[in-house]
Amino acid sequence: MASEGADENTSAAGADGASGERGARGSAETAADTTADTSAAAEAARPASGESVRIDSWIWSVRLVKTRSMGATACRGGHVRVNGERVKPAYSVRVGDEVRLRHAGRERIVVVKRLIRKRVGAPVAVECYVDNSPPPPSREATAPAGIRDRGTGRPTKRDRREIERLRGLGGPGALGGQGGEPNSSPGPR
């Protein structure tokens, strides 16, 4: 029986190929199948009726963060805001909410279009929100600070402080004051 089905598929493919219609129709069918697959995947990841979705789970599901624990940590750290308010990881997100996430040096602003509770592929995830984020800065605009020429050796203490000042990390003398750390001892006795 399996061989009969294979023979029918082969003969149907041969007939389409002979008429030349298969190429044009095949690409349209593939696009329709892809759209159907993405919407089917989103529907499968949708919560049951009456079930809510946690914000940390949602931002992980739509691939704004790499892991759910990173989403929870971002919420606890105050990096996630829903409709302008800081939220805890267990906050229930709803369709139409505006989610602001500060992650990896940039702010993402998205509006929830669809609730999902399971992580899905990138094409499906993009359909679950409207991205209103500002474009990321160009690579030229974010000049790398502290890159040293090859062969210059290990940075001196003065070089290290200069690199930290350029990066904005601060350090003991970042506020313009001289001297060491406040808890350091005055020296050997």
GROMACS .gro file of C-alpha atoms in nm:
model
  189
    1MET     CA    1   0.000   0.000   0.000
    2ALA     CA    2   0.279   0.241   0.082
    3SER     CA    3   0.430   0.185  -0.261
    4GLU     CA    4   0.099   0.268  -0.431
    5GLY     CA    5   0.084   0.608  -0.254
    6ALA     CA    6   0.444   0.677  -0.351
    7ASP     CA    7   0.368   0.589  -0.715
    8GLU     CA    8   0.068   0.825  -0.719
    9ASN     CA    9   0.278   1.111  -0.576
   10THR     CA   10   0.551   1.047  -0.831
   11SER     CA   11   0.310   1.046  -1.123
   12ALA     CA   12   0.136   1.362  -0.998
   13ALA     CA   13   0.471   1.539  -0.965
   14GLY     CA   14   0.568   1.427  -1.313
   15ALA     CA   15   0.243   1.558  -1.463
   16ASP     CA   16   0.283   1.898  -1.293
   17GLY     CA   17   0.645   1.920  -1.402
   18ALA     CA   18   0.553   1.844  -1.764
   19SER     CA   19   0.297   2.123  -1.782
   20GLY     CA   20   0.527   2.381  -1.617
   21GLU     CA   21   0.261   2.487  -1.366
   22ARG     CA   22   0.432   2.331  -1.068
   23GLY     CA   23   0.697   2.603  -1.022
   24ALA     CA   24   0.456   2.897  -0.996
   25ARG     CA   25   0.196   2.711  -0.797
   26GLY     CA   26   0.453   2.542  -0.573
   27SER     CA   27   0.597   2.869  -0.440
   28ALA     CA   28   0.249   3.008  -0.363
   29GLU     CA   29   0.153   2.687  -0.186
   30THR     CA   30   0.480   2.693   0.011
   31ALA     CA   31   0.414   3.049   0.132
   32ALA     CA   32   0.060   2.954   0.233
   33ASP     CA   33   0.186   2.644   0.410
   34THR     CA   34   0.448   2.847   0.597
   35THR     CA   35   0.187   3.098   0.714
   36ALA     CA   36  -0.041   2.814   0.820
   37ASP     CA   37   0.246   2.646   1.006
   38THR     CA   38   0.338   2.962   1.196
   39SER     CA   39  -0.019   3.035   1.299
   40ALA     CA   40  -0.068   2.671   1.396
   41ALA     CA   41   0.247   2.683   1.611
   42ALA     CA   42   0.126   3.002   1.779
   43GLU     CA   43  -0.214   2.847   1.845
   44ALA     CA   44  -0.049   2.539   1.997
   45ALA     CA   45   0.156   2.761   2.230
   46ARG     CA   46  -0.149   2.967   2.329
   47PRO     CA   47  -0.266   2.935   2.691
   48ALA     CA   48  -0.592   2.759   2.768
   49SER     CA   49  -0.900   2.977   2.812
   50GLY     CA   50  -0.891   3.159   3.144
   51GLU     CA   51  -0.521   3.084   3.191
   52SER     CA   52  -0.282   3.376   3.232
   53VAL     CA   53   0.076   3.415   3.112
   54ARG     CA   54   0.358   3.544   3.334
   55ILE     CA   55   0.562   3.835   3.200
   56ASP     CA   56   0.895   3.654   3.247
   57SER     CA   57   0.761   3.355   3.056
   58TRP     CA   58   0.615   3.571   2.779
   59ILE     CA   59   0.933   3.771   2.712
   60TRP     CA   60   1.122   3.442   2.699
   61SER     CA   61   0.860   3.283   2.471
   62VAL     CA   62   0.878   3.563   2.215
   63ARG     CA   63   1.260   3.552   2.225
   64LEU     CA   64   1.331   3.893   2.381
   65VAL     CA   65   1.558   3.719   2.635
   66LYS     CA   66   1.757   3.400   2.603
   67THR     CA   67   1.630   3.214   2.912
   68ARG     CA   68   1.329   3.242   3.139
   69SER     CA   69   1.555   3.296   3.439
   70MET     CA   70   1.709   3.595   3.259
   71GLY     CA   71   1.357   3.730   3.215
   72ALA     CA   72   1.282   3.684   3.584
   73THR     CA   73   1.613   3.849   3.679
   74ALA     CA   74   1.536   4.143   3.450
   75CYS     CA   75   1.195   4.183   3.617
   76ARG     CA   76   1.345   4.169   3.967
   77GLY     CA   77   1.609   4.423   3.865
   78GLY     CA   78   1.348   4.672   3.744
   79HIS     CA   79   1.441   4.637   3.376
   80VAL     CA   80   1.090   4.533   3.267
   81ARG     CA   81   0.800   4.776   3.267
   82VAL     CA   82   0.444   4.702   3.160
   83ASN     CA   83   0.237   5.010   3.077
   84GLY     CA   84   0.497   5.227   3.250
   85GLU     CA   85   0.511   5.036   3.580
   86ARG     CA   86   0.784   4.806   3.709
   87VAL     CA   87   0.655   4.453   3.739
   88LYS     CA   88   0.748   4.135   3.919
   89PRO     CA   89   0.816   3.813   3.724
   90ALA     CA   90   0.471   3.671   3.808
   91TYR     CA   91   0.280   3.967   3.663
   92SER     CA   92   0.005   3.851   3.424
   93VAL     CA   93   0.047   4.008   3.082
   94ARG     CA   94  -0.258   4.084   2.862
   95VAL     CA   95  -0.310   4.157   2.495
   96GLY     CA   96  -0.254   4.527   2.425
   97ASP     CA   97   0.000   4.582   2.706
   98GLU     CA   98   0.312   4.784   2.624
   99VAL     CA   99   0.624   4.604   2.748
  100ARG     CA  100   0.954   4.791   2.783
  101LEU     CA  101   1.262   4.577   2.836
  102ARG     CA  102   1.615   4.708   2.890
  103HIS     CA  103   1.846   4.426   2.787
  104ALA     CA  104   2.191   4.398   2.631
  105GLY     CA  105   2.251   4.771   2.621
  106ARG     CA  106   1.931   4.872   2.443
  107GLU     CA  107   1.565   4.921   2.518
  108ARG     CA  108   1.301   4.710   2.347
  109ILE     CA  109   0.947   4.848   2.331
  110VAL     CA  110   0.684   4.598   2.221
  111VAL     CA  111   0.304   4.582   2.229
  112VAL     CA  112   0.155   4.241   2.307
  113LYS     CA  113  -0.046   4.110   2.012
  114ARG     CA  114  -0.084   3.745   2.112
  115LEU     CA  115  -0.027   3.552   2.434
  116ILE     CA  116   0.186   3.240   2.420
  117ARG     CA  117   0.321   3.029   2.704
  118LYS     CA  118   0.574   2.812   2.521
  119ARG     CA  119   0.886   2.923   2.336
  120VAL     CA  120   0.833   2.919   1.961
  121GLY     CA  121   1.046   2.977   1.656
  122ALA     CA  122   1.155   3.326   1.556
  123PRO     CA  123   0.908   3.368   1.265
  124VAL     CA  124   0.619   3.278   1.496
  125ALA     CA  125   0.751   3.490   1.783
  126VAL     CA  126   0.760   3.803   1.567
  127GLU     CA  127   0.386   3.765   1.502
  128CYS     CA  128   0.311   3.779   1.877
  129TYR     CA  129   0.411   4.144   1.926
  130VAL     CA  130   0.440   4.479   1.750
  131ASP     CA  131   0.796   4.610   1.778
  132ASN     CA  132   0.810   4.986   1.847
  133SER     CA  133   1.175   4.982   1.953
  134PRO     CA  134   1.411   5.250   1.831
  135PRO     CA  135   1.664   5.116   1.582
  136PRO     CA  136   1.987   4.992   1.739
  137PRO     CA  137   2.282   5.230   1.713
  138SER     CA  138   2.517   5.166   1.424
  139ARG     CA  139   2.849   4.999   1.489
  140GLU     CA  140   3.033   5.315   1.396
  141ALA     CA  141   2.838   5.514   1.656
  142THR     CA  142   2.936   5.277   1.935
  143ALA     CA  143   3.312   5.302   1.910
  144PRO     CA  144   3.492   5.037   2.108
  145ALA     CA  145   3.660   5.195   2.408
  146GLY     CA  146   3.989   5.071   2.538
  147ILE     CA  147   4.123   4.876   2.242
  148ARG     CA  148   4.498   4.875   2.256
  149ASP     CA  149   4.746   4.836   1.977
  150ARG     CA  150   4.888   4.490   1.933
  151GLY     CA  151   5.226   4.442   2.098
  152THR     CA  152   5.198   4.731   2.345
  153GLY     CA  153   5.206   4.493   2.637
  154ARG     CA  154   5.007   4.479   2.953
  155PRO     CA  155   4.825   4.802   3.049
  156THR     CA  156   4.971   5.005   3.333
  157LYS     CA  157   4.760   5.116   3.626
  158ARG     CA  158   4.726   5.457   3.462
  159ASP     CA  159   4.613   5.293   3.134
  160ARG     CA  160   4.359   5.080   3.318
  161ARG     CA  161   4.211   5.383   3.491
  162GLU     CA  162   4.189   5.566   3.160
  163ILE     CA  163   4.013   5.268   2.999
  164GLU     CA  164   3.764   5.249   3.287
  165ARG     CA  165   3.699   5.623   3.261
  166LEU     CA  166   3.628   5.588   2.887
  167ARG     CA  167   3.396   5.294   2.943
  168GLY     CA  168   3.213   5.481   3.218
  169LEU     CA  169   3.281   5.215   3.478
  170GLY     CA  170   3.415   5.465   3.724
  171GLY     CA  171   3.637   5.328   3.991
  172PRO     CA  172   3.802   5.482   4.294
  173GLY     CA  173   3.896   5.811   4.128
  174ALA     CA  174   3.589   5.840   3.904
  175LEU     CA  175   3.434   6.130   4.094
  176GLY     CA  176   3.744   6.340   4.052
  177GLY     CA  177   3.887   6.268   4.394
  178GLN     CA  178   4.236   6.142   4.448
  179GLY     CA  179   4.333   5.845   4.657
  180GLY     CA  180   4.229   5.487   4.691
  181GLU     CA  181   3.915   5.311   4.796
  182PRO     CA  182   3.738   5.432   5.110
  183ASN     CA  183   3.783   5.101   5.295
  184SER     CA  184   4.150   5.059   5.212
  185SER     CA  185   4.410   5.068   5.481
  186PRO     CA  186   4.662   5.358   5.482
  187GLY     CA  187   4.956   5.127   5.420
  188PRO     CA  188   5.203   4.909   5.608
  189ARG     CA  189   5.265   4.990   5.977
   0.00000   0.00000   0.00000
